[in-house]
């Protein structure tokens, strides 16, 4: 077995004077709850901001700044930037030290999950690019959780070819318009250049399957169907019928393990 712990450097890095910032909502060590790698030990880095609101998921949370009730997905605090705040990292050293600290005393190497919001809105950020280069050089598995609406220039930013992409292309049930949520060129670019798979959120309606068929015409990839469920009650309501659909269609099924274990608790 690879003794990966001997290859990491836990000494404090000498911080450089970069002028860029990368905004991070939260970071934590947990298990991957969704998709192809569910159950895998992972460090999550949640970046700030998104290009979609997905109000159709009907998750509600109070604004920390105005006290109004916001409606969107289960990561509202990463989406509504004017209502929440994030920690501003000034260079890659700060983020790498954060990762190293979370790796302390682990018996196995975690994967790194870059999520959001929509993390690929930051894909040109020099801090993020340097972090990715260093992670890949140290043989970390890096996975992006993306809505696949941002077209990445893989020729210019070749490091993304070495990452894995969970493409959670949004369906009509998200409440977003088709023009905003399905970007053909972005999906094709990821599918052509990197390891990837689809992860669709379903209530279990027939029209959802029709949409998935349309998306598969853009690019064929492995499909994971996941029940809509921001809390344990909604998950229980939708899980069985989505699993039955997956079996009938020959797709994979993804539960939401973090919801099963911790319900609506954040940071797990």
PDB file of C-alpha atoms in Angstrom:
ATOM      1  CA  UNK A   1       0.000   0.000   0.000  1.00  0.00           C
ATOM      2  CA  UNK A   2       1.275   3.471  -0.845  1.00  0.00           C
ATOM      3  CA  UNK A   3       2.509   5.323   2.221  1.00  0.00           C
ATOM      4  CA  UNK A   4       1.115   8.611   0.953  1.00  0.00           C
ATOM      5  CA  UNK A   5       1.505  10.293   4.338  1.00  0.00           C
ATOM      6  CA  UNK A   6       5.280  10.370   3.918  1.00  0.00           C
ATOM      7  CA  UNK A   7       4.895  12.333   0.687  1.00  0.00           C
ATOM      8  CA  UNK A   8       2.932  15.276   2.075  1.00  0.00           C
ATOM      9  CA  UNK A   9       4.413  18.338   3.641  1.00  0.00           C
ATOM     10  CA  UNK A  10       2.691  19.428   6.839  1.00  0.00           C
ATOM     11  CA  UNK A  11       5.134  22.230   7.559  1.00  0.00           C
ATOM     12  CA  UNK A  12       3.555  25.678   7.381  1.00  0.00           C
ATOM     13  CA  UNK A  13       3.896  27.088   3.888  1.00  0.00           C
ATOM     14  CA  UNK A  14       5.525  30.447   3.328  1.00  0.00           C
ATOM     15  CA  UNK A  15       2.646  32.585   2.117  1.00  0.00           C
ATOM     16  CA  UNK A  16       3.123  34.575  -1.062  1.00  0.00           C
ATOM     17  CA  UNK A  17       1.642  37.986  -1.813  1.00  0.00           C
ATOM     18  CA  UNK A  18      -0.940  37.121  -4.462  1.00  0.00           C
ATOM     19  CA  UNK A  19      -3.526  39.785  -5.241  1.00  0.00           C
ATOM     20  CA  UNK A  20      -6.286  37.369  -6.263  1.00  0.00           C
ATOM     21  CA  UNK A  21      -8.799  35.849  -3.875  1.00  0.00           C
ATOM     22  CA  UNK A  22     -10.784  32.635  -3.834  1.00  0.00           C
ATOM     23  CA  UNK A  23     -13.966  32.725  -1.748  1.00  0.00           C
ATOM     24  CA  UNK A  24     -14.749  29.541   0.168  1.00  0.00           C
ATOM     25  CA  UNK A  25     -18.040  29.068   2.006  1.00  0.00           C
ATOM     26  CA  UNK A  26     -16.914  26.045   3.989  1.00  0.00           C
ATOM     27  CA  UNK A  27     -14.521  23.100   3.995  1.00  0.00           C
ATOM     28  CA  UNK A  28     -14.874  19.841   5.874  1.00  0.00           C
ATOM     29  CA  UNK A  29     -13.881  16.171   6.019  1.00  0.00           C
ATOM     30  CA  UNK A  30     -16.744  13.731   5.477  1.00  0.00           C
ATOM     31  CA  UNK A  31     -17.876  11.011   3.103  1.00  0.00           C
ATOM     32  CA  UNK A  32     -19.070  11.619  -0.430  1.00  0.00           C
ATOM     33  CA  UNK A  33     -22.831  11.260  -0.161  1.00  0.00           C
ATOM     34  CA  UNK A  34     -23.781  11.285  -3.838  1.00  0.00           C
ATOM     35  CA  UNK A  35     -22.922   9.855  -7.219  1.00  0.00           C
ATOM     36  CA  UNK A  36     -20.310   7.409  -8.382  1.00  0.00           C
ATOM     37  CA  UNK A  37     -18.037   7.835  -5.357  1.00  0.00           C
ATOM     38  CA  UNK A  38     -20.660   7.757  -2.608  1.00  0.00           C
ATOM     39  CA  UNK A  39     -19.222   6.470   0.638  1.00  0.00           C
ATOM     40  CA  UNK A  40     -15.690   7.596  -0.254  1.00  0.00           C
ATOM     41  CA  UNK A  41     -13.723   9.605   2.323  1.00  0.00           C
ATOM     42  CA  UNK A  42     -13.500  13.151   1.012  1.00  0.00           C
ATOM     43  CA  UNK A  43     -12.499  16.700   1.821  1.00  0.00           C
ATOM     44  CA  UNK A  44     -15.112  19.132   0.530  1.00  0.00           C
ATOM     45  CA  UNK A  45     -14.233  22.673  -0.511  1.00  0.00           C
ATOM     46  CA  UNK A  46     -17.364  24.690  -1.221  1.00  0.00           C
ATOM     47  CA  UNK A  47     -16.758  27.754  -3.389  1.00  0.00           C
ATOM     48  CA  UNK A  48     -18.912  30.864  -3.273  1.00  0.00           C
ATOM     49  CA  UNK A  49     -21.361  31.858  -6.004  1.00  0.00           C
ATOM     50  CA  UNK A  50     -23.551  30.230  -8.637  1.00  0.00           C
ATOM     51  CA  UNK A  51     -25.073  31.083 -12.006  1.00  0.00           C
ATOM     52  CA  UNK A  52     -28.357  29.296 -11.179  1.00  0.00           C
ATOM     53  CA  UNK A  53     -30.805  29.601  -8.253  1.00  0.00           C
ATOM     54  CA  UNK A  54     -32.838  26.370  -8.741  1.00  0.00           C
ATOM     55  CA  UNK A  55     -35.837  27.714  -6.837  1.00  0.00           C
ATOM     56  CA  UNK A  56     -37.826  24.680  -8.007  1.00  0.00           C
ATOM     57  CA  UNK A  57     -36.082  22.577  -5.353  1.00  0.00           C
ATOM     58  CA  UNK A  58     -37.995  24.712  -2.835  1.00  0.00           C
ATOM     59  CA  UNK A  59     -35.410  24.696  -0.061  1.00  0.00           C
ATOM     60  CA  UNK A  60     -35.866  27.716   2.225  1.00  0.00           C
ATOM     61  CA  UNK A  61     -33.298  29.465   4.366  1.00  0.00           C
ATOM     62  CA  UNK A  62     -33.165  32.806   6.137  1.00  0.00           C
ATOM     63  CA  UNK A  63     -30.747  35.439   4.902  1.00  0.00           C
ATOM     64  CA  UNK A  64     -28.027  36.254   7.424  1.00  0.00           C
ATOM     65  CA  UNK A  65     -28.036  39.887   6.325  1.00  0.00           C
ATOM     66  CA  UNK A  66     -31.694  40.785   5.706  1.00  0.00           C
ATOM     67  CA  UNK A  67     -33.612  38.015   7.535  1.00  0.00           C
ATOM     68  CA  UNK A  68     -35.763  37.450   4.442  1.00  0.00           C
ATOM     69  CA  UNK A  69     -36.598  33.873   3.470  1.00  0.00           C
ATOM     70  CA  UNK A  70     -34.702  32.721   0.392  1.00  0.00           C
ATOM     71  CA  UNK A  71     -35.767  29.836  -1.851  1.00  0.00           C
ATOM     72  CA  UNK A  72     -33.401  27.681  -3.869  1.00  0.00           C
ATOM     73  CA  UNK A  73     -31.317  24.516  -3.636  1.00  0.00           C
ATOM     74  CA  UNK A  74     -29.826  22.899  -0.530  1.00  0.00           C
ATOM     75  CA  UNK A  75     -26.719  25.101  -0.718  1.00  0.00           C
ATOM     76  CA  UNK A  76     -28.439  28.495  -0.602  1.00  0.00           C
ATOM     77  CA  UNK A  77     -25.604  29.971   1.463  1.00  0.00           C
ATOM     78  CA  UNK A  78     -23.219  29.320  -1.441  1.00  0.00           C
ATOM     79  CA  UNK A  79     -25.579  30.696  -4.088  1.00  0.00           C
ATOM     80  CA  UNK A  80     -27.003  33.967  -2.754  1.00  0.00           C
ATOM     81  CA  UNK A  81     -23.803  35.959  -2.393  1.00  0.00           C
ATOM     82  CA  UNK A  82     -25.466  39.190  -1.320  1.00  0.00           C
ATOM     83  CA  UNK A  83     -27.076  37.444   1.673  1.00  0.00           C
ATOM     84  CA  UNK A  84     -24.177  35.399   3.053  1.00  0.00           C
ATOM     85  CA  UNK A  85     -20.414  35.646   3.413  1.00  0.00           C
ATOM     86  CA  UNK A  86     -17.381  33.497   2.690  1.00  0.00           C
ATOM     87  CA  UNK A  87     -13.763  33.314   3.759  1.00  0.00           C
ATOM     88  CA  UNK A  88     -11.395  34.959   1.311  1.00  0.00           C
ATOM     89  CA  UNK A  89      -8.234  32.964   0.623  1.00  0.00           C
ATOM     90  CA  UNK A  90      -5.424  35.060  -0.805  1.00  0.00           C
ATOM     91  CA  UNK A  91      -3.178  32.340  -2.194  1.00  0.00           C
ATOM     92  CA  UNK A  92      -2.884  28.628  -2.866  1.00  0.00           C
ATOM     93  CA  UNK A  93      -0.680  28.031   0.188  1.00  0.00           C
ATOM     94  CA  UNK A  94      -3.536  28.910   2.533  1.00  0.00           C
ATOM     95  CA  UNK A  95      -5.860  26.413   0.882  1.00  0.00           C
ATOM     96  CA  UNK A  96      -3.240  23.675   0.711  1.00  0.00           C
ATOM     97  CA  UNK A  97      -2.500  24.096   4.421  1.00  0.00           C
ATOM     98  CA  UNK A  98      -6.223  23.817   5.082  1.00  0.00           C
ATOM     99  CA  UNK A  99      -6.292  20.511   3.200  1.00  0.00           C
ATOM    100  CA  UNK A 100      -3.159  19.208   4.913  1.00  0.00           C
ATOM    101  CA  UNK A 101      -4.616  19.947   8.336  1.00  0.00           C
ATOM    102  CA  UNK A 102      -7.732  17.944   7.509  1.00  0.00           C
ATOM    103  CA  UNK A 103      -5.540  15.049   6.326  1.00  0.00           C
ATOM    104  CA  UNK A 104      -3.703  14.796   9.641  1.00  0.00           C
ATOM    105  CA  UNK A 105      -3.863  11.348  11.261  1.00  0.00           C
ATOM    106  CA  UNK A 106      -5.925   9.803   8.443  1.00  0.00           C
ATOM    107  CA  UNK A 107      -5.228   6.189   7.551  1.00  0.00           C
ATOM    108  CA  UNK A 108      -6.285   6.621   3.939  1.00  0.00           C
ATOM    109  CA  UNK A 109      -5.990   9.359   1.371  1.00  0.00           C
ATOM    110  CA  UNK A 110      -9.229  11.327   0.887  1.00  0.00           C
ATOM    111  CA  UNK A 111     -10.456  12.543  -2.441  1.00  0.00           C
ATOM    112  CA  UNK A 112     -10.914  16.287  -2.859  1.00  0.00           C
ATOM    113  CA  UNK A 113     -14.370  17.472  -3.887  1.00  0.00           C
ATOM    114  CA  UNK A 114     -14.642  21.012  -5.269  1.00  0.00           C
ATOM    115  CA  UNK A 115     -18.272  22.029  -5.026  1.00  0.00           C
ATOM    116  CA  UNK A 116     -20.531  25.058  -4.666  1.00  0.00           C
ATOM    117  CA  UNK A 117     -22.680  26.851  -5.690  1.00  0.00           C
ATOM    118  CA  UNK A 118     -21.118  26.371  -9.085  1.00  0.00           C
ATOM    119  CA  UNK A 119     -17.345  25.954  -8.745  1.00  0.00           C
ATOM    120  CA  UNK A 120     -16.552  26.318 -12.444  1.00  0.00           C
ATOM    121  CA  UNK A 121     -17.420  30.012 -12.407  1.00  0.00           C
ATOM    122  CA  UNK A 122     -13.979  30.213 -10.768  1.00  0.00           C
ATOM    123  CA  UNK A 123     -12.213  27.947 -13.269  1.00  0.00           C
ATOM    124  CA  UNK A 124      -9.888  30.727 -14.492  1.00  0.00           C
ATOM    125  CA  UNK A 125      -8.942  31.776 -10.972  1.00  0.00           C
ATOM    126  CA  UNK A 126      -5.161  31.519 -10.605  1.00  0.00           C
ATOM    127  CA  UNK A 127      -5.362  30.391  -6.973  1.00  0.00           C
ATOM    128  CA  UNK A 128      -7.686  27.525  -7.863  1.00  0.00           C
ATOM    129  CA  UNK A 129      -5.487  26.541 -10.798  1.00  0.00           C
ATOM    130  CA  UNK A 130      -2.396  26.399  -8.595  1.00  0.00           C
ATOM    131  CA  UNK A 131      -4.239  24.354  -5.945  1.00  0.00           C
ATOM    132  CA  UNK A 132      -5.314  21.859  -8.607  1.00  0.00           C
ATOM    133  CA  UNK A 133      -1.772  21.566  -9.988  1.00  0.00           C
ATOM    134  CA  UNK A 134      -0.415  20.837  -6.527  1.00  0.00           C
ATOM    135  CA  UNK A 135      -3.157  18.370  -5.629  1.00  0.00           C
ATOM    136  CA  UNK A 136      -2.755  16.412  -8.858  1.00  0.00           C
ATOM    137  CA  UNK A 137       1.025  16.404  -8.463  1.00  0.00           C
ATOM    138  CA  UNK A 138       0.523  14.815  -5.028  1.00  0.00           C
ATOM    139  CA  UNK A 139      -1.811  12.181  -6.546  1.00  0.00           C
ATOM    140  CA  UNK A 140      -5.035  13.365  -4.955  1.00  0.00           C
ATOM    141  CA  UNK A 141      -8.224  12.449  -6.803  1.00  0.00           C
ATOM    142  CA  UNK A 142     -10.027  15.741  -7.512  1.00  0.00           C
ATOM    143  CA  UNK A 143     -13.728  15.803  -8.368  1.00  0.00           C
ATOM    144  CA  UNK A 144     -15.785  18.813  -9.394  1.00  0.00           C
ATOM    145  CA  UNK A 145     -19.510  18.944  -8.627  1.00  0.00           C
ATOM    146  CA  UNK A 146     -20.846  21.070 -11.483  1.00  0.00           C
ATOM    147  CA  UNK A 147     -24.097  21.970 -13.216  1.00  0.00           C
ATOM    148  CA  UNK A 148     -22.141  21.758 -16.512  1.00  0.00           C
ATOM    149  CA  UNK A 149     -23.179  25.188 -17.792  1.00  0.00           C
ATOM    150  CA  UNK A 150     -19.693  26.740 -17.835  1.00  0.00           C
ATOM    151  CA  UNK A 151     -17.569  25.914 -20.856  1.00  0.00           C
ATOM    152  CA  UNK A 152     -13.997  25.183 -19.791  1.00  0.00           C
ATOM    153  CA  UNK A 153     -11.160  25.747 -22.264  1.00  0.00           C
ATOM    154  CA  UNK A 154      -9.375  22.430 -21.690  1.00  0.00           C
ATOM    155  CA  UNK A 155      -6.638  23.334 -24.159  1.00  0.00           C
ATOM    156  CA  UNK A 156      -5.708  26.449 -22.195  1.00  0.00           C
ATOM    157  CA  UNK A 157      -6.347  25.005 -18.724  1.00  0.00           C
ATOM    158  CA  UNK A 158      -5.056  21.469 -19.174  1.00  0.00           C
ATOM    159  CA  UNK A 159      -5.112  20.626 -15.464  1.00  0.00           C
ATOM    160  CA  UNK A 160      -8.869  20.066 -15.720  1.00  0.00           C
ATOM    161  CA  UNK A 161      -8.233  17.054 -17.957  1.00  0.00           C
ATOM    162  CA  UNK A 162      -6.843  15.344 -14.845  1.00  0.00           C
ATOM    163  CA  UNK A 163      -9.946  16.006 -12.745  1.00  0.00           C
ATOM    164  CA  UNK A 164     -13.251  14.124 -12.552  1.00  0.00           C
ATOM    165  CA  UNK A 165     -16.555  15.879 -13.189  1.00  0.00           C
ATOM    166  CA  UNK A 166     -19.901  14.956 -11.668  1.00  0.00           C
ATOM    167  CA  UNK A 167     -22.212  16.730 -14.109  1.00  0.00           C
ATOM    168  CA  UNK A 168     -25.447  17.477 -12.295  1.00  0.00           C
ATOM    169  CA  UNK A 169     -27.231  18.943 -15.299  1.00  0.00           C
ATOM    170  CA  UNK A 170     -30.396  20.556 -14.016  1.00  0.00           C
ATOM    171  CA  UNK A 171     -33.801  19.377 -15.253  1.00  0.00           C
ATOM    172  CA  UNK A 172     -37.087  21.288 -15.499  1.00  0.00           C
ATOM    173  CA  UNK A 173     -37.824  20.410 -11.862  1.00  0.00           C
ATOM    174  CA  UNK A 174     -35.099  22.902 -10.861  1.00  0.00           C
ATOM    175  CA  UNK A 175     -37.335  25.781 -11.932  1.00  0.00           C
ATOM    176  CA  UNK A 176     -34.664  27.181 -14.233  1.00  0.00           C
ATOM    177  CA  UNK A 177     -35.269  27.794 -17.932  1.00  0.00           C
ATOM    178  CA  UNK A 178     -33.880  25.295 -20.411  1.00  0.00           C
ATOM    179  CA  UNK A 179     -31.726  28.010 -21.979  1.00  0.00           C
ATOM    180  CA  UNK A 180     -29.977  28.664 -18.667  1.00  0.00           C
ATOM    181  CA  UNK A 181     -29.539  25.083 -17.446  1.00  0.00           C
ATOM    182  CA  UNK A 182     -28.544  23.135 -20.567  1.00  0.00           C
ATOM    183  CA  UNK A 183     -25.389  24.353 -22.286  1.00  0.00           C
ATOM    184  CA  UNK A 184     -24.514  21.955 -25.082  1.00  0.00           C
ATOM    185  CA  UNK A 185     -20.964  23.147 -25.667  1.00  0.00           C
ATOM    186  CA  UNK A 186     -20.089  23.006 -21.962  1.00  0.00           C
ATOM    187  CA  UNK A 187     -21.378  19.443 -21.660  1.00  0.00           C
ATOM    188  CA  UNK A 188     -19.519  18.369 -24.804  1.00  0.00           C
ATOM    189  CA  UNK A 189     -16.260  19.960 -23.645  1.00  0.00           C
ATOM    190  CA  UNK A 190     -16.293  18.144 -20.306  1.00  0.00           C
ATOM    191  CA  UNK A 191     -17.367  14.858 -21.883  1.00  0.00           C
ATOM    192  CA  UNK A 192     -14.639  15.010 -24.537  1.00  0.00           C
ATOM    193  CA  UNK A 193     -11.749  16.038 -22.304  1.00  0.00           C
ATOM    194  CA  UNK A 194     -12.164  14.542 -18.829  1.00  0.00           C
ATOM    195  CA  UNK A 195     -13.522  11.605 -16.870  1.00  0.00           C
ATOM    196  CA  UNK A 196     -17.119  12.408 -16.005  1.00  0.00           C
ATOM    197  CA  UNK A 197     -20.583  11.103 -15.267  1.00  0.00           C
ATOM    198  CA  UNK A 198     -24.100  12.477 -15.045  1.00  0.00           C
ATOM    199  CA  UNK A 199     -25.952  12.880 -11.758  1.00  0.00           C
ATOM    200  CA  UNK A 200     -29.597  13.819 -12.238  1.00  0.00           C
ATOM    201  CA  UNK A 201     -31.994  14.872  -9.459  1.00  0.00           C
ATOM    202  CA  UNK A 202     -35.459  13.331  -9.906  1.00  0.00           C
ATOM    203  CA  UNK A 203     -38.877  13.404  -8.312  1.00  0.00           C
ATOM    204  CA  UNK A 204     -39.811  10.389 -10.393  1.00  0.00           C
ATOM    205  CA  UNK A 205     -41.859  12.014 -13.181  1.00  0.00           C
ATOM    206  CA  UNK A 206     -41.918  10.720 -16.763  1.00  0.00           C
ATOM    207  CA  UNK A 207     -40.974  14.091 -18.268  1.00  0.00           C
ATOM    208  CA  UNK A 208     -37.710  13.960 -16.307  1.00  0.00           C
ATOM    209  CA  UNK A 209     -36.701  10.841 -18.218  1.00  0.00           C
ATOM    210  CA  UNK A 210     -37.509  12.507 -21.526  1.00  0.00           C
ATOM    211  CA  UNK A 211     -35.154  15.335 -20.593  1.00  0.00           C
ATOM    212  CA  UNK A 212     -32.403  12.891 -19.659  1.00  0.00           C
ATOM    213  CA  UNK A 213     -32.774  11.207 -23.037  1.00  0.00           C
ATOM    214  CA  UNK A 214     -32.299  14.600 -24.707  1.00  0.00           C
ATOM    215  CA  UNK A 215     -29.169  15.314 -22.682  1.00  0.00           C
ATOM    216  CA  UNK A 216     -27.723  11.906 -23.513  1.00  0.00           C
ATOM    217  CA  UNK A 217     -28.022  12.847 -27.188  1.00  0.00           C
ATOM    218  CA  UNK A 218     -25.586  15.696 -26.489  1.00  0.00           C
ATOM    219  CA  UNK A 219     -23.012  13.340 -24.932  1.00  0.00           C
ATOM    220  CA  UNK A 220     -23.189   9.775 -23.691  1.00  0.00           C
ATOM    221  CA  UNK A 221     -21.899   9.231 -20.165  1.00  0.00           C
ATOM    222  CA  UNK A 222     -22.627   6.951 -17.232  1.00  0.00           C
ATOM    223  CA  UNK A 223     -25.882   8.014 -15.536  1.00  0.00           C
ATOM    224  CA  UNK A 224     -26.686   8.156 -11.843  1.00  0.00           C
ATOM    225  CA  UNK A 225     -30.251   8.963 -10.798  1.00  0.00           C
ATOM    226  CA  UNK A 226     -30.683  10.613  -7.420  1.00  0.00           C
ATOM    227  CA  UNK A 227     -33.912  11.348  -5.534  1.00  0.00           C
ATOM    228  CA  UNK A 228     -34.792  14.943  -4.758  1.00  0.00           C
ATOM    229  CA  UNK A 229     -34.475  15.311  -1.016  1.00  0.00           C
ATOM    230  CA  UNK A 230     -33.120  18.214   0.993  1.00  0.00           C
ATOM    231  CA  UNK A 231     -34.182  16.449   4.204  1.00  0.00           C
ATOM    232  CA  UNK A 232     -34.835  12.869   5.284  1.00  0.00           C
ATOM    233  CA  UNK A 233     -38.622  13.109   4.832  1.00  0.00           C
ATOM    234  CA  UNK A 234     -38.398  14.268   1.201  1.00  0.00           C
ATOM    235  CA  UNK A 235     -35.672  11.719   0.520  1.00  0.00           C
ATOM    236  CA  UNK A 236     -37.829   8.883   1.861  1.00  0.00           C
ATOM    237  CA  UNK A 237     -40.733  10.071  -0.266  1.00  0.00           C
ATOM    238  CA  UNK A 238     -38.788   9.925  -3.537  1.00  0.00           C
ATOM    239  CA  UNK A 239     -36.036   7.335  -3.037  1.00  0.00           C
ATOM    240  CA  UNK A 240     -37.846   4.086  -3.840  1.00  0.00           C
ATOM    241  CA  UNK A 241     -39.543   5.278  -7.025  1.00  0.00           C
ATOM    242  CA  UNK A 242     -36.285   6.792  -8.316  1.00  0.00           C
ATOM    243  CA  UNK A 243     -34.442   3.538  -7.556  1.00  0.00           C
ATOM    244  CA  UNK A 244     -37.128   1.604  -9.431  1.00  0.00           C
ATOM    245  CA  UNK A 245     -36.773   3.949 -12.406  1.00  0.00           C
ATOM    246  CA  UNK A 246     -33.001   3.430 -12.388  1.00  0.00           C
ATOM    247  CA  UNK A 247     -33.445  -0.328 -12.457  1.00  0.00           C
ATOM    248  CA  UNK A 248     -36.035  -0.170 -15.241  1.00  0.00           C
ATOM    249  CA  UNK A 249     -33.917   2.162 -17.401  1.00  0.00           C
ATOM    250  CA  UNK A 250     -30.583   0.450 -16.747  1.00  0.00           C
ATOM    251  CA  UNK A 251     -29.093   3.462 -14.950  1.00  0.00           C
ATOM    252  CA  UNK A 252     -27.184   3.618 -11.656  1.00  0.00           C
ATOM    253  CA  UNK A 253     -28.896   4.794  -8.476  1.00  0.00           C
ATOM    254  CA  UNK A 254     -27.363   7.290  -6.087  1.00  0.00           C
ATOM    255  CA  UNK A 255     -28.768   7.789  -2.630  1.00  0.00           C
ATOM    256  CA  UNK A 256     -27.946  10.891  -0.569  1.00  0.00           C
ATOM    257  CA  UNK A 257     -25.955   9.336   2.247  1.00  0.00           C
ATOM    258  CA  UNK A 258     -25.302  12.617   4.061  1.00  0.00           C
ATOM    259  CA  UNK A 259     -29.056  13.212   4.278  1.00  0.00           C
ATOM    260  CA  UNK A 260     -29.616   9.663   5.511  1.00  0.00           C
ATOM    261  CA  UNK A 261     -27.022  10.113   8.234  1.00  0.00           C
ATOM    262  CA  UNK A 262     -27.312  13.772   9.234  1.00  0.00           C
ATOM    263  CA  UNK A 263     -30.612  15.013   7.755  1.00  0.00           C
ATOM    264  CA  UNK A 264     -30.369  18.811   7.212  1.00  0.00           C
ATOM    265  CA  UNK A 265     -27.186  19.368   9.201  1.00  0.00           C
ATOM    266  CA  UNK A 266     -24.655  21.488   7.319  1.00  0.00           C
ATOM    267  CA  UNK A 267     -20.911  20.989   7.047  1.00  0.00           C
ATOM    268  CA  UNK A 268     -21.014  17.165   6.915  1.00  0.00           C
TER     269      UNK A 268
END
